[in-house]
């Protein structure tokens, strides 16, 4: 499963609280022809969840989850963006 660094988790939590205050809302990580996409959504049956502590920060649909296996999401402060390693 995808892992989160402390910096990535902090950025995701801050972005969620800034963009949406409804409980149960998280980011959905998806793959498109253009690359990786993050949208605000809620967990759905069959989703894989990426938690940080007790908080669900990301969900990934079952079809895409395997593509992120073994990767880590980090936040690059210089570029001000999320990156994958």
Short mmCIF file of N, CA and C in Angstrom, two decimals:
data_model
loop_
_atom_site.label_atom_id
_atom_site.label_comp_id
_atom_site.label_asym_id
_atom_site.label_seq_id
_atom_site.Cartn_x
_atom_site.Cartn_y
_atom_site.Cartn_z
N UNK A 1 0.84 -1.19 0.00
CA UNK A 1 0.00 0.00 0.00
C UNK A 1 0.88 1.24 0.00
N UNK A 2 0.33 2.30 -0.48
CA UNK A 2 1.01 3.60 -0.51
C UNK A 2 1.29 4.07 0.91
N UNK A 3 2.47 4.57 1.14
CA UNK A 3 2.85 5.14 2.44
C UNK A 3 2.88 6.66 2.33
N UNK A 4 2.68 7.34 3.45
CA UNK A 4 2.75 8.80 3.51
C UNK A 4 3.88 9.21 4.44
N UNK A 5 4.64 10.22 4.03
CA UNK A 5 5.60 10.82 4.95
C UNK A 5 4.86 11.78 5.86
N UNK A 6 5.52 12.20 6.93
CA UNK A 6 4.91 13.18 7.84
C UNK A 6 4.56 14.47 7.09
N UNK A 7 5.45 14.90 6.20
CA UNK A 7 5.20 16.15 5.46
C UNK A 7 4.00 16.02 4.52
N UNK A 8 3.88 14.89 3.85
CA UNK A 8 2.73 14.68 2.95
C UNK A 8 1.44 14.64 3.75
N UNK A 9 1.45 13.92 4.86
CA UNK A 9 0.25 13.83 5.70
C UNK A 9 -0.16 15.20 6.23
N UNK A 10 0.80 15.99 6.66
CA UNK A 10 0.50 17.33 7.18
C UNK A 10 -0.11 18.19 6.08
N UNK A 11 0.44 18.11 4.86
CA UNK A 11 -0.09 18.90 3.76
C UNK A 11 -1.51 18.46 3.42
N UNK A 12 -1.74 17.15 3.34
CA UNK A 12 -3.08 16.64 3.02
C UNK A 12 -4.10 17.05 4.08
N UNK A 13 -3.73 16.92 5.35
CA UNK A 13 -4.65 17.30 6.43
C UNK A 13 -4.98 18.79 6.37
N UNK A 14 -3.96 19.62 6.16
CA UNK A 14 -4.18 21.07 6.08
C UNK A 14 -5.06 21.42 4.87
N UNK A 15 -4.80 20.79 3.75
CA UNK A 15 -5.58 21.06 2.54
C UNK A 15 -7.03 20.63 2.73
N UNK A 16 -7.25 19.48 3.35
CA UNK A 16 -8.63 19.04 3.59
C UNK A 16 -9.37 19.99 4.51
N UNK A 17 -8.71 20.42 5.58
CA UNK A 17 -9.39 21.33 6.51
C UNK A 17 -9.65 22.69 5.88
N UNK A 18 -8.81 23.10 4.98
CA UNK A 18 -8.98 24.38 4.30
C UNK A 18 -10.09 24.31 3.24
N UNK A 19 -10.17 23.17 2.55
CA UNK A 19 -11.11 23.04 1.43
C UNK A 19 -12.49 22.52 1.83
N UNK A 20 -12.52 21.73 2.90
CA UNK A 20 -13.79 21.08 3.23
C UNK A 20 -13.85 20.74 4.71
N UNK A 21 -14.96 21.02 5.35
CA UNK A 21 -15.06 20.76 6.79
C UNK A 21 -15.97 19.58 7.12
N UNK A 22 -16.60 18.99 6.12
CA UNK A 22 -17.52 17.87 6.35
C UNK A 22 -16.77 16.63 6.82
N UNK A 23 -17.30 15.94 7.82
CA UNK A 23 -16.68 14.73 8.33
C UNK A 23 -16.77 13.61 7.29
N UNK A 24 -15.75 12.79 7.22
CA UNK A 24 -15.73 11.66 6.30
C UNK A 24 -15.20 12.00 4.92
N UNK A 25 -14.82 13.24 4.72
CA UNK A 25 -14.28 13.67 3.43
C UNK A 25 -12.77 13.44 3.41
N UNK A 26 -12.29 12.99 2.28
CA UNK A 26 -10.86 12.73 2.12
C UNK A 26 -10.49 12.98 0.66
N UNK A 27 -9.25 12.76 0.34
CA UNK A 27 -8.82 12.87 -1.06
C UNK A 27 -8.92 11.51 -1.72
N UNK A 28 -9.31 11.50 -2.97
CA UNK A 28 -9.29 10.29 -3.80
C UNK A 28 -8.11 10.43 -4.75
N UNK A 29 -7.26 9.43 -4.73
CA UNK A 29 -6.10 9.39 -5.59
C UNK A 29 -6.45 8.52 -6.78
N UNK A 30 -6.32 9.08 -7.97
CA UNK A 30 -6.67 8.33 -9.17
C UNK A 30 -5.65 8.50 -10.27
N UNK A 31 -5.75 7.63 -11.23
CA UNK A 31 -4.87 7.69 -12.39
C UNK A 31 -5.67 8.09 -13.62
N UNK A 32 -5.12 9.02 -14.38
CA UNK A 32 -5.73 9.43 -15.64
C UNK A 32 -4.67 9.30 -16.72
N UNK A 33 -5.05 9.54 -17.94
CA UNK A 33 -4.06 9.51 -19.03
C UNK A 33 -3.00 10.58 -18.85
N UNK A 34 -3.35 11.67 -18.16
CA UNK A 34 -2.41 12.76 -17.94
C UNK A 34 -1.51 12.52 -16.72
N UNK A 35 -1.86 11.57 -15.88
CA UNK A 35 -1.06 11.29 -14.69
C UNK A 35 -1.92 11.06 -13.47
N UNK A 36 -1.39 11.44 -12.32
CA UNK A 36 -2.07 11.24 -11.04
C UNK A 36 -2.97 12.43 -10.75
N UNK A 37 -4.15 12.13 -10.20
CA UNK A 37 -5.13 13.17 -9.93
C UNK A 37 -5.64 13.02 -8.50
N UNK A 38 -5.77 14.14 -7.79
CA UNK A 38 -6.36 14.18 -6.45
C UNK A 38 -7.66 14.96 -6.51
N UNK A 39 -8.73 14.36 -5.99
CA UNK A 39 -10.01 15.05 -5.90
C UNK A 39 -10.58 14.81 -4.51
N UNK A 40 -11.44 15.69 -4.06
CA UNK A 40 -12.10 15.51 -2.78
C UNK A 40 -13.28 14.56 -2.98
N UNK A 41 -13.38 13.58 -2.09
CA UNK A 41 -14.40 12.55 -2.23
C UNK A 41 -14.63 11.92 -0.86
N UNK A 42 -15.33 10.82 -0.85
CA UNK A 42 -15.54 10.02 0.35
C UNK A 42 -15.21 8.56 0.04
N UNK A 43 -14.96 7.80 1.09
CA UNK A 43 -14.65 6.39 0.91
C UNK A 43 -15.87 5.66 0.34
N UNK A 44 -15.60 4.74 -0.59
CA UNK A 44 -16.64 3.92 -1.20
C UNK A 44 -16.31 2.45 -0.98
N UNK A 45 -17.31 1.59 -1.07
CA UNK A 45 -17.04 0.16 -0.91
C UNK A 45 -15.96 -0.31 -1.90
N UNK A 46 -15.02 -1.08 -1.41
CA UNK A 46 -13.95 -1.62 -2.26
C UNK A 46 -12.72 -0.75 -2.32
N UNK A 47 -12.79 0.48 -1.80
CA UNK A 47 -11.63 1.37 -1.81
C UNK A 47 -10.56 0.89 -0.84
N UNK A 48 -9.32 1.17 -1.18
CA UNK A 48 -8.21 1.03 -0.24
C UNK A 48 -8.06 2.38 0.44
N UNK A 49 -7.81 2.36 1.74
CA UNK A 49 -7.65 3.62 2.47
C UNK A 49 -6.20 3.80 2.88
N UNK A 50 -5.76 5.03 2.86
CA UNK A 50 -4.43 5.39 3.33
C UNK A 50 -4.65 6.29 4.54
N UNK A 51 -4.26 5.77 5.70
CA UNK A 51 -4.48 6.49 6.95
C UNK A 51 -3.17 7.07 7.47
N UNK A 52 -3.33 8.11 8.25
CA UNK A 52 -2.22 8.67 9.00
C UNK A 52 -2.75 8.82 10.42
N UNK A 53 -2.27 7.98 11.30
CA UNK A 53 -2.88 7.89 12.61
C UNK A 53 -4.26 7.29 12.44
N UNK A 54 -5.27 7.94 12.99
CA UNK A 54 -6.65 7.46 12.85
C UNK A 54 -7.39 8.12 11.70
N UNK A 55 -6.74 9.05 11.02
CA UNK A 55 -7.39 9.82 9.96
C UNK A 55 -7.22 9.16 8.60
N UNK A 56 -8.34 8.97 7.89
CA UNK A 56 -8.28 8.53 6.49
C UNK A 56 -8.04 9.77 5.65
N UNK A 57 -6.88 9.85 5.03
CA UNK A 57 -6.54 11.02 4.22
C UNK A 57 -6.74 10.77 2.74
N UNK A 58 -6.53 9.53 2.31
CA UNK A 58 -6.64 9.18 0.90
C UNK A 58 -7.43 7.90 0.74
N UNK A 59 -8.17 7.82 -0.36
CA UNK A 59 -8.76 6.56 -0.78
C UNK A 59 -8.32 6.31 -2.22
N UNK A 60 -8.20 5.03 -2.55
CA UNK A 60 -7.79 4.63 -3.89
C UNK A 60 -8.71 3.50 -4.32
N UNK A 61 -9.28 3.61 -5.52
CA UNK A 61 -10.17 2.55 -5.98
C UNK A 61 -9.38 1.26 -6.19
N UNK A 62 -10.08 0.14 -6.13
CA UNK A 62 -9.44 -1.18 -6.20
C UNK A 62 -8.64 -1.37 -7.48
N UNK A 63 -9.08 -0.79 -8.57
CA UNK A 63 -8.39 -0.94 -9.85
C UNK A 63 -7.03 -0.25 -9.84
N UNK A 64 -6.93 0.89 -9.18
CA UNK A 64 -5.69 1.68 -9.18
C UNK A 64 -4.76 1.37 -8.02
N UNK A 65 -5.27 0.77 -6.96
CA UNK A 65 -4.49 0.60 -5.73
C UNK A 65 -3.16 -0.12 -5.96
N UNK A 66 -3.15 -1.15 -6.77
CA UNK A 66 -1.93 -1.91 -7.02
C UNK A 66 -0.83 -1.10 -7.67
N UNK A 67 -1.19 -0.08 -8.41
CA UNK A 67 -0.20 0.77 -9.09
C UNK A 67 0.61 1.61 -8.11
N UNK A 68 0.08 1.81 -6.91
CA UNK A 68 0.76 2.62 -5.90
C UNK A 68 1.47 1.76 -4.86
N UNK A 69 1.33 0.45 -4.97
CA UNK A 69 1.95 -0.48 -4.02
C UNK A 69 3.46 -0.26 -3.96
N UNK A 70 3.99 -0.12 -2.74
CA UNK A 70 5.43 0.03 -2.55
C UNK A 70 5.96 1.45 -2.76
N UNK A 71 5.08 2.39 -3.04
CA UNK A 71 5.50 3.78 -3.25
C UNK A 71 5.21 4.61 -2.01
N UNK A 72 5.88 5.74 -1.91
CA UNK A 72 5.69 6.68 -0.81
C UNK A 72 5.34 8.04 -1.37
N UNK A 73 4.35 8.69 -0.76
CA UNK A 73 3.99 10.06 -1.13
C UNK A 73 4.67 11.00 -0.14
N UNK A 74 5.34 12.01 -0.68
CA UNK A 74 6.04 13.00 0.14
C UNK A 74 5.60 14.38 -0.34
N UNK A 75 5.94 15.40 0.42
CA UNK A 75 5.68 16.78 0.01
C UNK A 75 7.01 17.48 -0.17
N UNK A 76 7.25 17.96 -1.39
CA UNK A 76 8.48 18.68 -1.71
C UNK A 76 8.24 20.16 -1.42
N UNK A 77 8.86 20.65 -0.35
CA UNK A 77 8.61 22.02 0.08
C UNK A 77 9.14 23.04 -0.91
N UNK A 78 10.25 22.75 -1.58
CA UNK A 78 10.81 23.70 -2.55
C UNK A 78 9.89 23.85 -3.76
N UNK A 79 9.35 22.74 -4.23
CA UNK A 79 8.46 22.77 -5.40
C UNK A 79 7.00 23.00 -5.02
N UNK A 80 6.70 22.91 -3.71
CA UNK A 80 5.32 23.07 -3.21
C UNK A 80 4.36 22.10 -3.87
N UNK A 81 4.78 20.82 -3.91
CA UNK A 81 3.90 19.81 -4.52
C UNK A 81 4.17 18.43 -3.91
N UNK A 82 3.16 17.58 -4.05
CA UNK A 82 3.30 16.20 -3.63
C UNK A 82 4.12 15.45 -4.66
N UNK A 83 4.97 14.54 -4.19
CA UNK A 83 5.81 13.74 -5.09
C UNK A 83 5.75 12.27 -4.64
N UNK A 84 6.05 11.37 -5.56
CA UNK A 84 6.05 9.95 -5.28
C UNK A 84 7.47 9.40 -5.41
N UNK A 85 7.83 8.52 -4.50
CA UNK A 85 9.12 7.83 -4.59
C UNK A 85 8.90 6.35 -4.55
#
